[in-house]
Amino acid sequence: QSQLVESGGGLVQPGGSLRLSCVASGFALRDYAVGWFRQAPGKEREGVSCISVSGEDTQYTESVKGRFTISRDNAKDTVYLQMNSLTPEDRAMYFCAASRRRWTMPNMRDPSDWHYWGQGTQVTVRG
């Protein structure tokens, strides 16, 4: 049983864009800090971006800075990851996760900071 559900993945050409969405099942995602992670075949899971409960604080891994934007829409209780200028190195399964930490930003490198996960959505970048 997945606690979060990702959508928006697919096949895109290099230089193209995708917008991923994350929603929660059974609770209000707006009450949690949320992160996006990705894992490519043969590689470790990598933290991509995260956003605070308020939406005022965001973090990005260096390789996506200037290309990806994380945001949240409380009316829709949805967290997004807008991905622009995609390259083949962005190909991975993308997961969203929620953290019970409320007053400080979760650590994207600490698995114990992330409590609820989705099943992932595949992003493929190929010409």
Backbone as JSON Lines, residues from 0, in Angstrom:
{"i":0,"aa":"Q","n":[0.84,-1.18,0.0],"ca":[0.0,0.0,0.0],"c":[0.88,1.24,0.0]}
{"i":1,"aa":"S","n":[0.84,2.03,-1.07],"ca":[1.62,3.25,-1.15],"c":[0.96,4.35,-0.32]}
{"i":2,"aa":"Q","n":[1.79,5.16,0.33],"ca":[1.29,6.28,1.12],"c":[1.26,7.57,0.32]}
{"i":3,"aa":"L","n":[2.15,7.66,-0.68],"ca":[2.18,8.77,-1.6],"c":[2.08,8.23,-3.02]}
{"i":4,"aa":"V","n":[1.6,9.06,-3.94],"ca":[1.44,8.65,-5.33],"c":[2.06,9.71,-6.22]}
{"i":5,"aa":"E","n":[3.02,9.3,-7.04],"ca":[3.67,10.18,-8.0],"c":[3.04,9.99,-9.37]}
{"i":6,"aa":"S","n":[3.07,11.05,-10.17],"ca":[2.62,10.97,-11.55],"c":[3.38,12.0,-12.37]}
{"i":7,"aa":"G","n":[3.28,11.88,-13.68],"ca":[3.87,12.86,-14.58],"c":[5.12,12.41,-15.3]}
{"i":8,"aa":"G","n":[5.63,11.23,-14.97],"ca":[6.8,10.73,-15.67],"c":[6.47,10.32,-17.09]}
{"i":9,"aa":"G","n":[7.53,10.05,-17.85],"ca":[7.35,9.63,-19.22],"c":[8.63,9.76,-20.0]}
{"i":10,"aa":"L","n":[8.5,9.7,-21.31],"ca":[9.63,9.8,-22.24],"c":[9.7,11.2,-22.8]}
{"i":11,"aa":"V","n":[10.88,11.81,-22.74],"ca":[11.07,13.16,-23.24],"c":[12.43,13.24,-23.94]}
{"i":12,"aa":"Q","n":[12.54,14.1,-24.94],"ca":[13.8,14.3,-25.63],"c":[14.75,15.17,-24.81]}
{"i":13,"aa":"P","n":[16.05,15.05,-25.02],"ca":[16.98,15.96,-24.35],"c":[16.6,17.41,-24.6]}
{"i":14,"aa":"G","n":[16.65,18.21,-23.54],"ca":[16.23,19.59,-23.62],"c":[14.77,19.81,-23.32]}
{"i":15,"aa":"G","n":[14.0,18.75,-23.19],"ca":[12.59,18.84,-22.93],"c":[12.27,19.01,-21.46]}
{"i":16,"aa":"S","n":[10.97,19.04,-21.15],"ca":[10.49,19.31,-19.8],"c":[9.43,18.31,-19.39]}
{"i":17,"aa":"L","n":[9.35,18.07,-18.09],"ca":[8.28,17.29,-17.48],"c":[7.94,17.93,-16.15]}
{"i":18,"aa":"R","n":[6.69,17.76,-15.71],"ca":[6.28,18.18,-14.39],"c":[5.75,16.97,-13.63]}
{"i":19,"aa":"L","n":[6.41,16.63,-12.54],"ca":[5.98,15.54,-11.69],"c":[5.07,16.06,-10.58]}
{"i":20,"aa":"S","n":[4.11,15.24,-10.18],"ca":[3.18,15.58,-9.11],"c":[3.23,14.52,-8.03]}
{"i":21,"aa":"C","n":[2.99,14.94,-6.79],"ca":[2.96,14.04,-5.64],"c":[1.74,14.36,-4.8]}
{"i":22,"aa":"V","n":[0.92,13.35,-4.52],"ca":[-0.24,13.5,-3.64],"c":[-0.18,12.41,-2.59]}
{"i":23,"aa":"A","n":[-0.89,12.62,-1.49],"ca":[-0.91,11.68,-0.37],"c":[-2.2,10.89,-0.35]}
{"i":24,"aa":"S","n":[-2.11,9.68,0.2],"ca":[-3.27,8.83,0.4],"c":[-3.52,8.69,1.9]}
{"i":25,"aa":"G","n":[-4.62,9.26,2.39],"ca":[-5.0,9.09,3.77],"c":[-4.55,10.16,4.74]}
{"i":26,"aa":"F","n":[-3.85,11.18,4.27],"ca":[-3.46,12.28,5.13],"c":[-3.22,13.52,4.29]}
{"i":27,"aa":"A","n":[-3.05,14.65,4.96],"ca":[-2.88,15.93,4.28],"c":[-1.4,16.18,4.04]}
{"i":28,"aa":"L","n":[-1.0,16.16,2.78],"ca":[0.4,16.38,2.45],"c":[0.85,17.79,2.81]}
{"i":29,"aa":"R","n":[-0.06,18.73,2.86],"ca":[0.28,20.12,3.18],"c":[0.88,20.27,4.57]}
{"i":30,"aa":"D","n":[0.73,19.27,5.43],"ca":[1.26,19.33,6.79],"c":[2.67,18.77,6.92]}
{"i":31,"aa":"Y","n":[3.31,18.42,5.8],"ca":[4.6,17.76,5.82],"c":[5.59,18.42,4.88]}
{"i":32,"aa":"A","n":[6.86,18.43,5.29],"ca":[7.92,18.69,4.34],"c":[7.99,17.53,3.35]}
{"i":33,"aa":"V","n":[8.3,17.84,2.1],"ca":[8.28,16.84,1.04],"c":[9.58,16.91,0.24]}
{"i":34,"aa":"G","n":[10.08,15.75,-0.13],"ca":[11.27,15.67,-0.95],"c":[11.05,14.83,-2.19]}
{"i":35,"aa":"W","n":[11.86,15.11,-3.21],"ca":[11.92,14.29,-4.41],"c":[13.28,13.6,-4.45]}
{"i":36,"aa":"F","n":[13.26,12.31,-4.71],"ca":[14.45,11.49,-4.83],"c":[14.43,10.79,-6.18]}
{"i":37,"aa":"R","n":[15.6,10.33,-6.62],"ca":[15.65,9.56,-7.85],"c":[16.69,8.46,-7.72]}
{"i":38,"aa":"Q","n":[16.47,7.39,-8.49],"ca":[17.41,6.29,-8.51],"c":[17.5,5.74,-9.92]}
{"i":39,"aa":"A","n":[18.71,5.76,-10.46],"ca":[18.98,5.2,-11.77],"c":[19.56,3.8,-11.6]}
{"i":40,"aa":"P","n":[19.44,2.94,-12.62],"ca":[19.99,1.59,-12.51],"c":[21.47,1.61,-12.16]}
{"i":41,"aa":"G","n":[21.84,0.81,-11.17],"ca":[23.23,0.71,-10.76],"c":[23.74,1.85,-9.92]}
{"i":42,"aa":"K","n":[22.87,2.79,-9.54],"ca":[23.3,3.94,-8.75],"c":[22.53,4.0,-7.44]}
{"i":43,"aa":"E","n":[23.11,4.7,-6.48],"ca":[22.45,4.93,-5.2],"c":[21.31,5.91,-5.37]}
{"i":44,"aa":"R","n":[20.33,5.81,-4.49],"ca":[19.26,6.78,-4.46],"c":[19.83,8.15,-4.12]}
{"i":45,"aa":"E","n":[19.36,9.18,-4.81],"ca":[19.88,10.52,-4.69],"c":[18.75,11.49,-4.35]}
{"i":46,"aa":"G","n":[18.98,12.34,-3.38],"ca":[18.05,13.41,-3.09],"c":[18.14,14.48,-4.15]}
{"i":47,"aa":"V","n":[17.01,14.85,-4.73],"ca":[16.96,15.83,-5.81],"c":[16.58,17.21,-5.29]}
{"i":48,"aa":"S","n":[15.51,17.28,-4.51],"ca":[14.99,18.55,-4.04],"c":[14.05,18.31,-2.88]}
{"i":49,"aa":"C","n":[13.89,19.3,-2.02],"ca":[12.9,19.21,-0.96],"c":[12.34,20.59,-0.66]}
{"i":50,"aa":"I","n":[11.17,20.6,-0.02],"ca":[10.47,21.83,0.28],"c":[9.92,21.75,1.69]}
{"i":51,"aa":"S","n":[9.98,22.85,2.43],"ca":[9.51,22.9,3.8],"c":[7.98,22.88,3.83]}
{"i":52,"aa":"V","n":[7.44,22.69,5.04],"ca":[5.99,22.68,5.21],"c":[5.39,23.97,4.68]}
{"i":53,"aa":"S","n":[6.0,25.09,5.01],"ca":[5.48,26.39,4.61],"c":[5.7,26.68,3.13]}
{"i":54,"aa":"G","n":[6.64,25.99,2.52],"ca":[7.02,26.29,1.15],"c":[8.05,27.38,1.03]}
{"i":55,"aa":"E","n":[8.47,27.96,2.15],"ca":[9.4,29.08,2.12],"c":[10.85,28.67,1.93]}
{"i":56,"aa":"D","n":[11.16,27.42,2.25],"ca":[12.53,26.93,2.13],"c":[12.57,25.78,1.15]}
{"i":57,"aa":"T","n":[13.54,25.82,0.23],"ca":[13.73,24.75,-0.73],"c":[15.21,24.42,-0.83]}
{"i":58,"aa":"Q","n":[15.51,23.19,-1.23],"ca":[16.87,22.74,-1.44],"c":[16.93,21.94,-2.73]}
{"i":59,"aa":"Y","n":[18.09,22.0,-3.39],"ca":[18.31,21.28,-4.64],"c":[19.71,20.69,-4.64]}
{"i":60,"aa":"T","n":[19.84,19.51,-5.19],"ca":[21.17,18.98,-5.43],"c":[21.81,19.79,-6.56]}
{"i":61,"aa":"E","n":[23.13,19.92,-6.52],"ca":[23.83,20.83,-7.41],"c":[23.53,20.57,-8.88]}
{"i":62,"aa":"S","n":[23.39,19.33,-9.27],"ca":[23.25,19.0,-10.68],"c":[21.93,19.47,-11.29]}
{"i":63,"aa":"V","n":[20.94,19.82,-10.47],"ca":[19.65,20.26,-11.01],"c":[19.37,21.72,-10.76]}
{"i":64,"aa":"K","n":[20.24,22.42,-10.07],"ca":[20.02,23.83,-9.77],"c":[19.89,24.63,-11.06]}
{"i":65,"aa":"G","n":[18.88,25.48,-11.11],"ca":[18.63,26.28,-12.29],"c":[17.77,25.6,-13.33]}
{"i":66,"aa":"R","n":[17.57,24.29,-13.2],"ca":[16.77,23.54,-14.16],"c":[15.47,23.0,-13.55]}
{"i":67,"aa":"F","n":[15.51,22.6,-12.29],"ca":[14.35,22.02,-11.61],"c":[13.8,23.02,-10.6]}
{"i":68,"aa":"T","n":[12.48,22.99,-10.41],"ca":[11.83,23.83,-9.41],"c":[10.81,23.0,-8.64]}
{"i":69,"aa":"I","n":[10.93,23.0,-7.31],"ca":[9.95,22.33,-6.47],"c":[8.96,23.37,-5.96]}
{"i":70,"aa":"S","n":[7.7,22.99,-5.87],"ca":[6.67,23.9,-5.4],"c":[5.53,23.1,-4.8]}
{"i":71,"aa":"R","n":[4.64,23.8,-4.11],"ca":[3.47,23.12,-3.57],"c":[2.24,24.0,-3.71]}
{"i":72,"aa":"D","n":[1.1,23.36,-3.89],"ca":[-0.18,24.01,-4.05],"c":[-1.09,23.47,-2.95]}
{"i":73,"aa":"N","n":[-1.31,24.26,-1.9],"ca":[-2.08,23.78,-0.77],"c":[-3.54,23.54,-1.12]}
{"i":74,"aa":"A","n":[-4.09,24.32,-2.05],"ca":[-5.48,24.13,-2.45],"c":[-5.69,22.75,-3.05]}
{"i":75,"aa":"K","n":[-4.69,22.26,-3.78],"ca":[-4.77,20.93,-4.38],"c":[-4.05,19.88,-3.54]}
{"i":76,"aa":"D","n":[-3.4,20.32,-2.45],"ca":[-2.62,19.43,-1.58],"c":[-1.66,18.58,-2.41]}
{"i":77,"aa":"T","n":[-0.92,19.25,-3.27],"ca":[-0.03,18.6,-4.22],"c":[1.33,19.28,-4.19]}
{"i":78,"aa":"V","n":[2.39,18.48,-4.33],"ca":[3.75,18.97,-4.48],"c":[4.22,18.63,-5.88]}
{"i":79,"aa":"Y","n":[4.89,19.58,-6.52],"ca":[5.32,19.43,-7.9],"c":[6.84,19.49,-8.0]}
{"i":80,"aa":"L","n":[7.35,18.88,-9.05],"ca":[8.74,19.06,-9.44],"c":[8.74,19.37,-10.93]}
{"i":81,"aa":"Q","n":[8.97,20.64,-11.26],"ca":[9.1,21.06,-12.65],"c":[10.53,20.81,-13.1]}
{"i":82,"aa":"M","n":[10.7,20.04,-14.15],"ca":[12.02,19.66,-14.64],"c":[12.18,20.18,-16.05]}
{"i":83,"aa":"N","n":[13.13,21.09,-16.24],"ca":[13.42,21.68,-17.54],"c":[14.83,21.3,-17.99]}
{"i":84,"aa":"S","n":[15.09,21.48,-19.27],"ca":[16.41,21.22,-19.85],"c":[16.93,19.84,-19.47]}
{"i":85,"aa":"L","n":[16.08,18.85,-19.63],"ca":[16.42,17.5,-19.2],"c":[17.53,16.91,-20.07]}
{"i":86,"aa":"T","n":[18.39,16.13,-19.43],"ca":[19.49,15.44,-20.1],"c":[19.38,13.95,-19.82]}
{"i":87,"aa":"P","n":[20.1,13.12,-20.59],"ca":[20.06,11.68,-20.32],"c":[20.48,11.31,-18.9]}
{"i":88,"aa":"E","n":[21.29,12.13,-18.25],"ca":[21.71,11.85,-16.87],"c":[20.57,12.01,-15.87]}
{"i":89,"aa":"D","n":[19.46,12.63,-16.28],"ca":[18.29,12.76,-15.43],"c":[17.4,11.53,-15.48]}
{"i":90,"aa":"R","n":[17.7,10.57,-16.35],"ca":[16.89,9.37,-16.44],"c":[16.96,8.59,-15.13]}
{"i":91,"aa":"A","n":[15.8,8.29,-14.54],"ca":[15.74,7.58,-13.27],"c":[14.29,7.33,-12.9]}
{"i":92,"aa":"M","n":[14.09,6.51,-11.88],"ca":[12.81,6.43,-11.21],"c":[12.77,7.54,-10.17]}
{"i":93,"aa":"Y","n":[11.74,8.36,-10.21],"ca":[11.6,9.47,-9.29],"c":[10.56,9.16,-8.23]}
{"i":94,"aa":"F","n":[10.93,9.38,-6.97],"ca":[10.07,9.12,-5.82],"c":[9.84,10.4,-5.05]}
{"i":95,"aa":"C","n":[8.64,10.56,-4.5],"ca":[8.44,11.6,-3.5],"c":[8.33,10.97,-2.13]}
{"i":96,"aa":"A","n":[8.68,11.74,-1.11],"ca":[8.64,11.28,0.26],"c":[8.25,12.43,1.16]}
{"i":97,"aa":"A","n":[7.61,12.11,2.28],"ca":[7.18,13.11,3.26],"c":[7.88,12.87,4.58]}
{"i":98,"aa":"S","n":[8.17,13.95,5.29],"ca":[8.87,13.91,6.56],"c":[7.99,14.46,7.67]}
{"i":99,"aa":"R","n":[8.08,13.83,8.84],"ca":[7.36,14.34,10.01],"c":[8.07,15.5,10.69]}
{"i":100,"aa":"R","n":[9.29,15.83,10.27],"ca":[9.96,17.02,10.79],"c":[9.21,18.26,10.36]}
{"i":101,"aa":"R","n":[8.91,19.16,11.31],"ca":[8.09,20.33,11.01],"c":[8.83,21.64,11.17]}
{"i":102,"aa":"W","n":[9.81,21.7,12.07],"ca":[10.43,22.98,12.41],"c":[11.82,23.14,11.82]}
{"i":103,"aa":"T","n":[12.38,22.07,11.34],"ca":[13.65,22.11,10.64],"c":[13.53,21.32,9.34]}
{"i":104,"aa":"M","n":[14.39,21.66,8.38],"ca":[14.35,20.94,7.11],"c":[14.89,19.52,7.3]}
{"i":105,"aa":"P","n":[14.23,18.53,6.74],"ca":[14.78,17.17,6.8],"c":[16.09,17.09,6.03]}
{"i":106,"aa":"N","n":[16.89,16.11,6.4],"ca":[18.16,15.85,5.73],"c":[17.93,14.84,4.62]}
{"i":107,"aa":"M","n":[18.16,15.24,3.38],"ca":[17.9,14.35,2.26],"c":[18.83,13.15,2.22]}
{"i":108,"aa":"R","n":[19.92,13.21,2.96],"ca":[20.86,12.1,3.01],"c":[20.63,11.18,4.2]}
{"i":109,"aa":"D","n":[19.61,11.45,5.02],"ca":[19.32,10.64,6.2],"c":[17.99,9.93,5.99]}
{"i":110,"aa":"P","n":[17.99,8.63,5.73],"ca":[16.73,7.92,5.49],"c":[15.74,8.01,6.64]}
{"i":111,"aa":"S","n":[16.22,8.15,7.89],"ca":[15.33,8.21,9.03],"c":[14.5,9.49,9.08]}
{"i":112,"aa":"D","n":[14.86,10.49,8.29],"ca":[14.09,11.73,8.23],"c":[12.86,11.63,7.33]}
{"i":113,"aa":"W","n":[12.74,10.54,6.57],"ca":[11.68,10.41,5.58],"c":[10.78,9.23,5.94]}
{"i":114,"aa":"H","n":[9.51,9.51,6.16],"ca":[8.62,8.55,6.79],"c":[7.58,7.92,5.88]}
{"i":115,"aa":"Y","n":[7.22,8.59,4.81],"ca":[6.19,8.11,3.89],"c":[6.71,8.23,2.47]}
{"i":116,"aa":"W","n":[6.51,7.18,1.69],"ca":[7.07,7.1,0.34],"c":[6.03,6.68,-0.67]}
{"i":117,"aa":"G","n":[6.26,7.06,-1.92],"ca":[5.47,6.59,-3.03],"c":[6.17,5.47,-3.78]}
{"i":118,"aa":"Q","n":[5.52,4.97,-4.82],"ca":[6.04,3.86,-5.61],"c":[6.96,4.31,-6.73]}
{"i":119,"aa":"G","n":[6.93,5.58,-7.08],"ca":[7.82,6.11,-8.09],"c":[7.15,6.29,-9.44]}
{"i":120,"aa":"T","n":[7.72,7.18,-10.23],"ca":[7.31,7.4,-11.61],"c":[8.57,7.49,-12.47]}
{"i":121,"aa":"Q","n":[8.56,6.8,-13.61],"ca":[9.75,6.68,-14.44],"c":[9.92,7.9,-15.34]}
{"i":122,"aa":"V","n":[11.13,8.43,-15.37],"ca":[11.49,9.52,-16.27],"c":[12.58,9.0,-17.2]}
{"i":123,"aa":"T","n":[12.32,9.04,-18.49],"ca":[13.28,8.6,-19.49],"c":[13.58,9.77,-20.42]}
{"i":124,"aa":"V","n":[14.86,10.06,-20.63],"ca":[15.31,11.14,-21.5],"c":[16.11,10.5,-22.62]}
{"i":125,"aa":"R","n":[15.59,10.57,-23.84],"ca":[16.21,9.88,-24.98],"c":[15.79,10.55,-26.27]}
{"i":126,"aa":"G","n":[16.75,10.75,-27.15],"ca":[16.47,11.35,-28.44],"c":[15.9,10.39,-29.44]}
